[in-house]
Amino acid sequence: MRPLIQQTLHSNGCSATVGKFEILPHPAHSPDLAPSDFHLFGPLKRHLGGMAFETEDDLISELRNWFDNLDVDFFRVGINSLLLRWQKCIDLHGDYVEK
């Protein structure tokens, strides 16, 4: 869907159907609904806490190591928790899930 049409739908509180999927109105960015914000950054911040890196390459190496050693379930849990967060957002009429 083109941004102008999508923006109009969202600002009017309407929804539309594309194929067999309904486009629901939602905030342009909601940290409650972005897996990187609610599932990834906390554990990553805890992992990197207290570490110091002499070079950007050292940081990149540590990040790659951390991601490479994450269990597949870490990502599965993050994606599966979206369903609950989406429902909470709907129940709260678009208000933030985390308060």
PDB file of C-alpha atoms in Angstrom:
ATOM      1  CA  MET A   1       0.000   0.000   0.000  1.00  0.00           C
ATOM      2  CA  ARG A   2       1.320   3.447  -0.812  1.00  0.00           C
ATOM      3  CA  PRO A   3       2.408   5.587   2.189  1.00  0.00           C
ATOM      4  CA  LEU A   4      -0.136   8.362   1.497  1.00  0.00           C
ATOM      5  CA  ILE A   5      -3.031   5.902   1.392  1.00  0.00           C
ATOM      6  CA  GLN A   6      -1.766   4.083   4.464  1.00  0.00           C
ATOM      7  CA  GLN A   7      -1.277   7.389   6.320  1.00  0.00           C
ATOM      8  CA  THR A   8      -4.799   8.477   5.428  1.00  0.00           C
ATOM      9  CA  LEU A   9      -6.242   5.176   6.609  1.00  0.00           C
ATOM     10  CA  HIS A  10      -4.343   5.387   9.875  1.00  0.00           C
ATOM     11  CA  SER A  11      -5.187   9.019  10.561  1.00  0.00           C
ATOM     12  CA  ASN A  12      -8.875   8.325   9.923  1.00  0.00           C
ATOM     13  CA  GLY A  13      -8.856   5.236  12.136  1.00  0.00           C
ATOM     14  CA  CYS A  14     -10.036   3.101   9.219  1.00  0.00           C
ATOM     15  CA  SER A  15      -8.842  -0.276   8.143  1.00  0.00           C
ATOM     16  CA  ALA A  16      -8.465  -1.745   4.687  1.00  0.00           C
ATOM     17  CA  THR A  17      -8.110  -5.189   3.202  1.00  0.00           C
ATOM     18  CA  VAL A  18      -5.254  -6.121   0.910  1.00  0.00           C
ATOM     19  CA  GLY A  19      -5.692  -9.596  -0.524  1.00  0.00           C
ATOM     20  CA  LYS A  20      -6.792 -11.708   2.402  1.00  0.00           C
ATOM     21  CA  PHE A  21      -5.040  -9.544   5.016  1.00  0.00           C
ATOM     22  CA  GLU A  22      -6.661  -6.689   6.889  1.00  0.00           C
ATOM     23  CA  ILE A  23      -4.463  -3.668   7.515  1.00  0.00           C
ATOM     24  CA  LEU A  24      -5.189  -2.500  11.033  1.00  0.00           C
ATOM     25  CA  PRO A  25      -4.656   1.092  12.124  1.00  0.00           C
ATOM     26  CA  HIS A  26      -1.694   1.425  14.467  1.00  0.00           C
ATOM     27  CA  PRO A  27       0.845   4.000  15.613  1.00  0.00           C
ATOM     28  CA  ALA A  28       3.641   4.695  13.135  1.00  0.00           C
ATOM     29  CA  HIS A  29       6.126   3.267  15.637  1.00  0.00           C
ATOM     30  CA  SER A  30       5.244   1.547  18.835  1.00  0.00           C
ATOM     31  CA  PRO A  31       8.150   0.245  20.952  1.00  0.00           C
ATOM     32  CA  ASP A  32       5.659  -2.125  22.570  1.00  0.00           C
ATOM     33  CA  LEU A  33       5.164  -3.878  19.253  1.00  0.00           C
ATOM     34  CA  ALA A  34       8.719  -3.832  17.872  1.00  0.00           C
ATOM     35  CA  PRO A  35      10.472  -7.097  18.821  1.00  0.00           C
ATOM     36  CA  SER A  36      13.838  -5.358  18.749  1.00  0.00           C
ATOM     37  CA  ASP A  37      12.640  -2.892  21.390  1.00  0.00           C
ATOM     38  CA  PHE A  38      10.831  -5.231  23.769  1.00  0.00           C
ATOM     39  CA  HIS A  39      12.751  -8.499  23.293  1.00  0.00           C
ATOM     40  CA  LEU A  40      16.220  -7.882  21.863  1.00  0.00           C
ATOM     41  CA  PHE A  41      17.672  -4.695  23.319  1.00  0.00           C
ATOM     42  CA  GLY A  42      17.221  -5.589  27.011  1.00  0.00           C
ATOM     43  CA  PRO A  43      19.218  -8.849  26.885  1.00  0.00           C
ATOM     44  CA  LEU A  44      21.773  -7.256  24.574  1.00  0.00           C
ATOM     45  CA  LYS A  45      22.197  -4.317  26.950  1.00  0.00           C
ATOM     46  CA  ARG A  46      22.659  -6.700  29.889  1.00  0.00           C
ATOM     47  CA  HIS A  47      25.222  -8.714  27.932  1.00  0.00           C
ATOM     48  CA  LEU A  48      27.263  -5.657  26.940  1.00  0.00           C
ATOM     49  CA  GLY A  49      26.945  -3.977  30.351  1.00  0.00           C
ATOM     50  CA  GLY A  50      30.324  -3.167  31.852  1.00  0.00           C
ATOM     51  CA  MET A  51      32.261  -4.125  28.722  1.00  0.00           C
ATOM     52  CA  ALA A  52      34.630  -1.691  27.052  1.00  0.00           C
ATOM     53  CA  PHE A  53      35.810  -1.964  23.480  1.00  0.00           C
ATOM     54  CA  GLU A  54      38.985  -0.459  22.112  1.00  0.00           C
ATOM     55  CA  THR A  55      37.835  -0.519  18.523  1.00  0.00           C
ATOM     56  CA  GLU A  56      34.612  -0.677  16.570  1.00  0.00           C
ATOM     57  CA  ASP A  57      35.794  -4.029  15.202  1.00  0.00           C
ATOM     58  CA  ASP A  58      36.007  -5.390  18.765  1.00  0.00           C
ATOM     59  CA  LEU A  59      32.401  -4.346  19.374  1.00  0.00           C
ATOM     60  CA  ILE A  60      31.243  -5.856  16.089  1.00  0.00           C
ATOM     61  CA  SER A  61      33.062  -9.092  16.915  1.00  0.00           C
ATOM     62  CA  GLU A  62      31.354  -9.281  20.326  1.00  0.00           C
ATOM     63  CA  LEU A  63      27.947  -8.575  18.783  1.00  0.00           C
ATOM     64  CA  ARG A  64      28.444 -11.294  16.172  1.00  0.00           C
ATOM     65  CA  ASN A  65      29.537 -13.714  18.870  1.00  0.00           C
ATOM     66  CA  TRP A  66      26.465 -12.901  20.983  1.00  0.00           C
ATOM     67  CA  PHE A  67      24.057 -13.320  18.069  1.00  0.00           C
ATOM     68  CA  ASP A  68      25.761 -16.519  16.878  1.00  0.00           C
ATOM     69  CA  ASN A  69      25.380 -18.071  20.329  1.00  0.00           C
ATOM     70  CA  LEU A  70      21.718 -17.215  20.846  1.00  0.00           C
ATOM     71  CA  ASP A  71      19.436 -20.205  20.957  1.00  0.00           C
ATOM     72  CA  VAL A  72      16.745 -20.457  18.277  1.00  0.00           C
ATOM     73  CA  ASP A  73      14.158 -20.357  21.068  1.00  0.00           C
ATOM     74  CA  PHE A  74      15.238 -16.804  21.909  1.00  0.00           C
ATOM     75  CA  PHE A  75      13.870 -15.619  18.573  1.00  0.00           C
ATOM     76  CA  ARG A  76      10.838 -17.913  18.704  1.00  0.00           C
ATOM     77  CA  VAL A  77       9.806 -16.508  22.087  1.00  0.00           C
ATOM     78  CA  GLY A  78      10.210 -12.928  20.827  1.00  0.00           C
ATOM     79  CA  ILE A  79       8.071 -13.498  17.746  1.00  0.00           C
ATOM     80  CA  ASN A  80       5.436 -15.534  19.598  1.00  0.00           C
ATOM     81  CA  SER A  81       5.055 -12.848  22.262  1.00  0.00           C
ATOM     82  CA  LEU A  82       3.983 -10.449  19.519  1.00  0.00           C
ATOM     83  CA  LEU A  83       0.560 -12.079  19.453  1.00  0.00           C
ATOM     84  CA  LEU A  84      -0.056 -11.230  23.106  1.00  0.00           C
ATOM     85  CA  ARG A  85       1.308  -7.710  22.684  1.00  0.00           C
ATOM     86  CA  TRP A  86      -0.844  -7.089  19.607  1.00  0.00           C
ATOM     87  CA  GLN A  87      -3.918  -8.238  21.497  1.00  0.00           C
ATOM     88  CA  LYS A  88      -3.055  -6.005  24.475  1.00  0.00           C
ATOM     89  CA  CYS A  89      -2.610  -3.056  22.110  1.00  0.00           C
ATOM     90  CA  ILE A  90      -6.001  -3.771  20.529  1.00  0.00           C
ATOM     91  CA  ASP A  91      -7.633  -4.140  23.961  1.00  0.00           C
ATOM     92  CA  LEU A  92      -6.093  -0.805  25.024  1.00  0.00           C
ATOM     93  CA  HIS A  93      -7.344   0.857  21.797  1.00  0.00           C
ATOM     94  CA  GLY A  94      -3.812   1.541  20.566  1.00  0.00           C
ATOM     95  CA  ASP A  95      -2.421   2.809  23.864  1.00  0.00           C
ATOM     96  CA  TYR A  96       1.006   1.611  24.980  1.00  0.00           C
ATOM     97  CA  VAL A  97       1.145  -1.969  26.214  1.00  0.00           C
ATOM     98  CA  GLU A  98       3.837  -1.320  28.807  1.00  0.00           C
ATOM     99  CA  LYS A  99       2.897   1.261  31.428  1.00  0.00           C
TER     100      LYS A  99
END
